[in-house]
Amino acid sequence: MNSAANAALQRRQLSTPRTEFVIDDLPTTGNGVVVKPLTSWEKLYNQGWLRKTMILLSLAVFWELYAIWLGNPLLFPTFSGTLESLWNSTVTGELPSRAWNSLRILLTGYAIGIALAALLAVIAITSRIGTDFLEALTAMFNPLPAIALLPLALIWFGLGNGSLVFVLVHSVLWPVALNTHSGFMAVSNTMRMVGRNAGLRGFGYVTSILIPAAFCSILTGFKIGWAFAWRTLIAAELVFGVSSGSGGLGWFIYLNKNDLEIGNVFAGLLTVILIGLFVENVIFCQIEARTVRKWGMQH
């Protein structure tokens, strides 16, 4: 009896919690997760668009102050003077017309370059000889500046949009093809086996398995190709300018440089920058948000 009583006493002592080790229950709201309220400054700082806007405003202020200190509008106009030239050229319709001419040619070359890059990447991923073919071509042509091909393009296609499109395709094709192929090669064997077991072959296998899994690398290639194409186009327009009686932003910059309208030169350069900011922070960011971020492949 004594042993039974001792056992019952020990069980009662074990079941009774010691007060020094008792922790109050967490509140049931929020599943017990302690959330620190953010300050107003922290909420503002978490907005990426606001941080980038502040950086751009800081650069504009620095530009204005440096130009005022330099005191030579012919060498370096102020930011406010550049904005005035930008507004005047926009109101007259000259700058929007030039910008549209450049964008129209750019989009044509960019689309053709992406299509050819996709074709090369698909060929490379399907066979070893295709991989060797892509590696050989990129080793030969990727280091070659697109603007260096402009004299040949002028001979082959004449003084027209065809020459510009040719050098644009060259500038887009190789970075997009390389990044796409690298992304395909980085797809895990598990993903590949899932596609094979699901009966996917050929084009369906590429579109359903390889492209979604490698889209981070593909999108990086798109960004690099866009930047290369934009720079190549402006440089090509500066070299031979007018095409079929019209010209783009590069030709606008060149003409105003000859007339010593430096404010308009900077307005043209600012237009190139603004278009680049729009494409990067609006178009490509929207693509990222709807694809790789939504799929959990990027933070």
Tab-separated table of N, CA, C and O in Angstrom, residues 8-66:
chain	number	residue	atom	x	y	z
A	8	ALA	N	1.386	7.158	-6.463
A	8	ALA	CA	0.321	8.120	-6.751
A	8	ALA	C	0.760	9.530	-6.402
A	8	ALA	O	0.465	10.492	-7.120
A	9	LEU	N	1.519	9.688	-5.290
A	9	LEU	CA	2.013	11.005	-4.895
A	9	LEU	C	3.006	11.549	-5.912
A	9	LEU	O	2.979	12.738	-6.277
A	10	GLN	N	3.879	10.661	-6.415
A	10	GLN	CA	4.846	11.103	-7.413
A	10	GLN	C	4.163	11.534	-8.708
A	10	GLN	O	4.540	12.525	-9.340
A	11	ARG	N	3.122	10.802	-9.116
A	11	ARG	CA	2.405	11.182	-10.341
A	11	ARG	C	1.722	12.539	-10.162
A	11	ARG	O	1.682	13.345	-11.082
A	12	ARG	N	1.186	12.760	-8.956
A	12	ARG	CA	0.503	14.028	-8.698
A	12	ARG	C	1.498	15.196	-8.711
A	12	ARG	O	1.220	16.268	-9.219
A	13	GLN	N	2.697	14.953	-8.177
A	13	GLN	CA	3.713	15.994	-8.179
A	13	GLN	C	4.213	16.298	-9.595
A	13	GLN	O	4.476	17.445	-9.953
A	14	LEU	N	4.352	15.249	-10.413
A	14	LEU	CA	4.807	15.459	-11.786
A	14	LEU	C	3.779	16.196	-12.633
A	14	LEU	O	4.118	16.965	-13.518
A	15	SER	N	2.491	15.924	-12.360
A	15	SER	CA	1.434	16.560	-13.154
A	15	SER	C	1.183	17.991	-12.746
A	15	SER	O	0.555	18.747	-13.478
A	16	THR	N	1.663	18.380	-11.577
A	16	THR	CA	1.474	19.746	-11.112
A	16	THR	C	2.649	20.604	-11.578
A	16	THR	O	3.787	20.350	-11.182
A	17	PRO	N	2.452	21.595	-12.419
A	17	PRO	CA	3.573	22.387	-12.942
A	17	PRO	C	4.189	23.251	-11.861
A	17	PRO	O	3.498	23.754	-10.976
A	18	ARG	N	5.501	23.371	-11.945
A	18	ARG	CA	6.207	24.247	-11.014
A	18	ARG	C	6.047	25.695	-11.475
A	18	ARG	O	6.205	26.019	-12.645
A	19	THR	N	5.727	26.558	-10.533
A	19	THR	CA	5.383	27.944	-10.881
A	19	THR	C	6.536	28.679	-11.541
A	19	THR	O	6.331	29.553	-12.387
A	20	GLU	N	7.805	28.325	-11.180
A	20	GLU	CA	8.921	29.057	-11.759
A	20	GLU	C	9.152	28.707	-13.217
A	20	GLU	O	9.914	29.369	-13.902
A	21	PHE	N	8.511	27.627	-13.708
A	21	PHE	CA	8.676	27.229	-15.103
A	21	PHE	C	7.407	27.431	-15.922
A	21	PHE	O	7.358	27.058	-17.079
A	22	VAL	N	6.390	28.026	-15.357
A	22	VAL	CA	5.141	28.229	-16.076
A	22	VAL	C	5.260	29.486	-16.941
A	22	VAL	O	5.691	30.539	-16.466
A	23	ILE	N	4.947	29.356	-18.234
A	23	ILE	CA	4.969	30.475	-19.170
A	23	ILE	C	3.540	30.774	-19.581
A	23	ILE	O	2.779	29.874	-19.935
A	24	ASP	N	3.180	32.032	-19.470
A	24	ASP	CA	1.829	32.414	-19.841
A	24	ASP	C	1.581	32.093	-21.302
A	24	ASP	O	2.466	32.214	-22.153
A	25	ASP	N	0.352	31.698	-21.596
A	25	ASP	CA	-0.016	31.389	-22.977
A	25	ASP	C	0.067	32.634	-23.841
A	25	ASP	O	-0.272	33.743	-23.425
A	26	LEU	N	0.574	32.434	-25.077
A	26	LEU	CA	0.612	33.534	-26.034
A	26	LEU	C	-0.796	33.857	-26.507
A	26	LEU	O	-1.684	32.997	-26.490
A	27	PRO	N	-1.047	35.080	-26.906
A	27	PRO	CA	-2.385	35.414	-27.415
A	27	PRO	C	-2.724	34.582	-28.638
A	27	PRO	O	-1.866	34.270	-29.458
A	28	THR	N	-3.972	34.227	-28.732
A	28	THR	CA	-4.414	33.369	-29.834
A	28	THR	C	-4.469	34.122	-31.150
A	28	THR	O	-4.440	33.518	-32.214
A	29	THR	N	-4.564	35.464	-31.104
A	29	THR	CA	-4.633	36.225	-32.353
A	29	THR	C	-3.305	36.168	-33.072
A	29	THR	O	-2.246	36.282	-32.476
A	30	GLY	N	-3.353	36.017	-34.389
A	30	GLY	CA	-2.143	35.976	-35.194
A	30	GLY	C	-1.359	34.701	-35.042
A	30	GLY	O	-0.172	34.653	-35.330
A	31	ASN	N	-2.016	33.611	-34.522
A	31	ASN	CA	-1.351	32.317	-34.356
A	31	ASN	C	-0.124	32.406	-33.461
A	31	ASN	O	0.846	31.673	-33.612
A	32	GLY	N	-0.151	33.357	-32.523
A	32	GLY	CA	0.931	33.455	-31.562
A	32	GLY	C	2.182	34.107	-32.113
A	32	GLY	O	3.225	34.072	-31.468
A	33	VAL	N	2.123	34.717	-33.287
A	33	VAL	CA	3.284	35.359	-33.883
A	33	VAL	C	3.370	36.789	-33.373
A	33	VAL	O	2.400	37.544	-33.430
A	34	VAL	N	4.519	37.140	-32.856
A	34	VAL	CA	4.726	38.483	-32.341
A	34	VAL	C	5.141	39.381	-33.503
A	34	VAL	O	6.157	39.132	-34.152
A	35	VAL	N	4.366	40.386	-33.796
A	35	VAL	CA	4.619	41.285	-34.906
A	35	VAL	C	4.981	42.651	-34.365
A	35	VAL	O	4.231	43.228	-33.576
A	36	LYS	N	6.147	43.129	-34.793
A	36	LYS	CA	6.570	44.463	-34.379
A	36	LYS	C	5.989	45.493	-35.329
A	36	LYS	O	6.198	45.417	-36.536
A	37	PRO	N	5.231	46.441	-34.817
A	37	PRO	CA	4.658	47.455	-35.707
A	37	PRO	C	5.756	48.313	-36.327
A	37	PRO	O	6.718	48.702	-35.663
A	38	LEU	N	5.613	48.572	-37.625
A	38	LEU	CA	6.597	49.377	-38.332
A	38	LEU	C	6.322	50.859	-38.129
A	38	LEU	O	5.176	51.290	-38.063
A	39	THR	N	7.400	51.614	-38.025
A	39	THR	CA	7.253	53.057	-37.946
A	39	THR	C	6.928	53.615	-39.323
A	39	THR	O	7.055	52.934	-40.345
A	40	SER	N	6.519	54.870	-39.349
A	40	SER	CA	6.198	55.499	-40.638
A	40	SER	C	7.410	55.544	-41.548
A	40	SER	O	7.312	55.337	-42.763
A	41	TRP	N	8.595	55.796	-40.980
A	41	TRP	CA	9.818	55.826	-41.780
A	41	TRP	C	10.107	54.455	-42.381
A	41	TRP	O	10.494	54.354	-43.542
A	42	GLU	N	9.939	53.385	-41.581
A	42	GLU	CA	10.192	52.043	-42.075
A	42	GLU	C	9.213	51.664	-43.179
A	42	GLU	O	9.591	51.000	-44.148
A	43	LYS	N	7.962	52.081	-43.063
A	43	LYS	CA	6.983	51.795	-44.104
A	43	LYS	C	7.357	52.484	-45.417
A	43	LYS	O	7.241	51.912	-46.497
A	44	LEU	N	7.827	53.729	-45.312
A	44	LEU	CA	8.244	54.450	-46.514
A	44	LEU	C	9.503	53.831	-47.114
A	44	LEU	O	9.628	53.702	-48.333
A	45	TYR	N	10.442	53.439	-46.232
A	45	TYR	CA	11.704	52.882	-46.714
A	45	TYR	C	11.490	51.546	-47.418
A	45	TYR	O	12.272	51.172	-48.289
A	46	ASN	N	10.446	50.818	-47.060
A	46	ASN	CA	10.178	49.525	-47.685
A	46	ASN	C	9.607	49.650	-49.097
A	46	ASN	O	9.458	48.646	-49.793
A	47	GLN	N	9.272	50.863	-49.509
A	47	GLN	CA	8.728	51.077	-50.848
A	47	GLN	C	9.884	51.269	-51.837
A	47	GLN	O	10.595	52.280	-51.803
A	48	GLY	N	10.093	50.265	-52.711
A	48	GLY	CA	11.209	50.321	-53.649
A	48	GLY	C	11.129	51.504	-54.590
A	48	GLY	O	12.146	52.145	-54.889
A	49	TRP	N	9.923	51.810	-55.080
A	49	TRP	CA	9.777	52.917	-56.012
A	49	TRP	C	10.167	54.241	-55.371
A	49	TRP	O	10.734	55.131	-56.027
A	50	LEU	N	9.884	54.382	-54.071
A	50	LEU	CA	10.214	55.624	-53.383
A	50	LEU	C	11.722	55.765	-53.201
A	50	LEU	O	12.283	56.855	-53.373
A	51	ARG	N	12.406	54.665	-52.877
A	51	ARG	CA	13.858	54.711	-52.737
A	51	ARG	C	14.521	55.102	-54.054
A	51	ARG	O	15.434	55.933	-54.089
A	52	LYS	N	14.048	54.493	-55.144
A	52	LYS	CA	14.629	54.812	-56.445
A	52	LYS	C	14.333	56.261	-56.844
A	52	LYS	O	15.190	56.930	-57.443
A	53	THR	N	13.142	56.736	-56.517
A	53	THR	CA	12.806	58.125	-56.820
A	53	THR	C	13.711	59.091	-56.076
A	53	THR	O	14.175	60.096	-56.636
A	54	MET	N	13.999	58.795	-54.828
A	54	MET	CA	14.887	59.653	-54.048
A	54	MET	C	16.302	59.649	-54.632
A	54	MET	O	16.979	60.684	-54.644
A	55	ILE	N	16.749	58.498	-55.107
A	55	ILE	CA	18.073	58.439	-55.739
A	55	ILE	C	18.103	59.311	-56.994
A	55	ILE	O	19.055	60.080	-57.220
A	56	LEU	N	17.060	59.206	-57.817
A	56	LEU	CA	17.009	60.002	-59.037
A	56	LEU	C	16.937	61.495	-58.734
A	56	LEU	O	17.587	62.311	-59.398
A	57	LEU	N	16.165	61.869	-57.720
A	57	LEU	CA	16.082	63.275	-57.334
A	57	LEU	C	17.425	63.790	-56.823
A	57	LEU	O	17.820	64.926	-57.118
A	58	SER	N	18.127	62.940	-56.096
A	58	SER	CA	19.455	63.337	-55.601
A	58	SER	C	20.419	63.568	-56.753
A	58	SER	O	21.197	64.536	-56.757
A	59	LEU	N	20.368	62.680	-57.751
A	59	LEU	CA	21.218	62.863	-58.924
A	59	LEU	C	20.853	64.136	-59.691
A	59	LEU	O	21.744	64.846	-60.191
A	60	ALA	N	19.552	64.423	-59.785
A	60	ALA	CA	19.125	65.644	-60.480
A	60	ALA	C	19.614	66.886	-59.744
A	60	ALA	O	20.064	67.858	-60.378
A	61	VAL	N	19.545	66.884	-58.411
A	61	VAL	CA	20.034	68.020	-57.625
A	61	VAL	C	21.536	68.186	-57.812
A	61	VAL	O	22.048	69.310	-57.978
A	62	PHE	N	22.268	67.062	-57.787
A	62	PHE	CA	23.713	67.131	-57.995
A	62	PHE	C	24.035	67.680	-59.384
A	62	PHE	O	24.958	68.500	-59.549
A	63	TRP	N	23.297	67.223	-60.391
A	63	TRP	CA	23.468	67.722	-61.757
A	63	TRP	C	23.264	69.241	-61.797
A	63	TRP	O	24.084	69.981	-62.358
A	64	GLU	N	22.182	69.719	-61.202
A	64	GLU	CA	21.867	71.149	-61.213
A	64	GLU	C	22.957	71.969	-60.519
A	64	GLU	O	23.434	72.985	-61.057
A	65	LEU	N	23.380	71.512	-59.351
A	65	LEU	CA	24.373	72.261	-58.590
A	65	LEU	C	25.728	72.276	-59.308
A	65	LEU	O	26.411	73.310	-59.346
A	66	TYR	N	26.102	71.142	-59.877
A	66	TYR	CA	27.386	71.092	-60.586
A	66	TYR	C	27.369	71.992	-61.818
A	66	TYR	O	28.362	72.691	-62.101
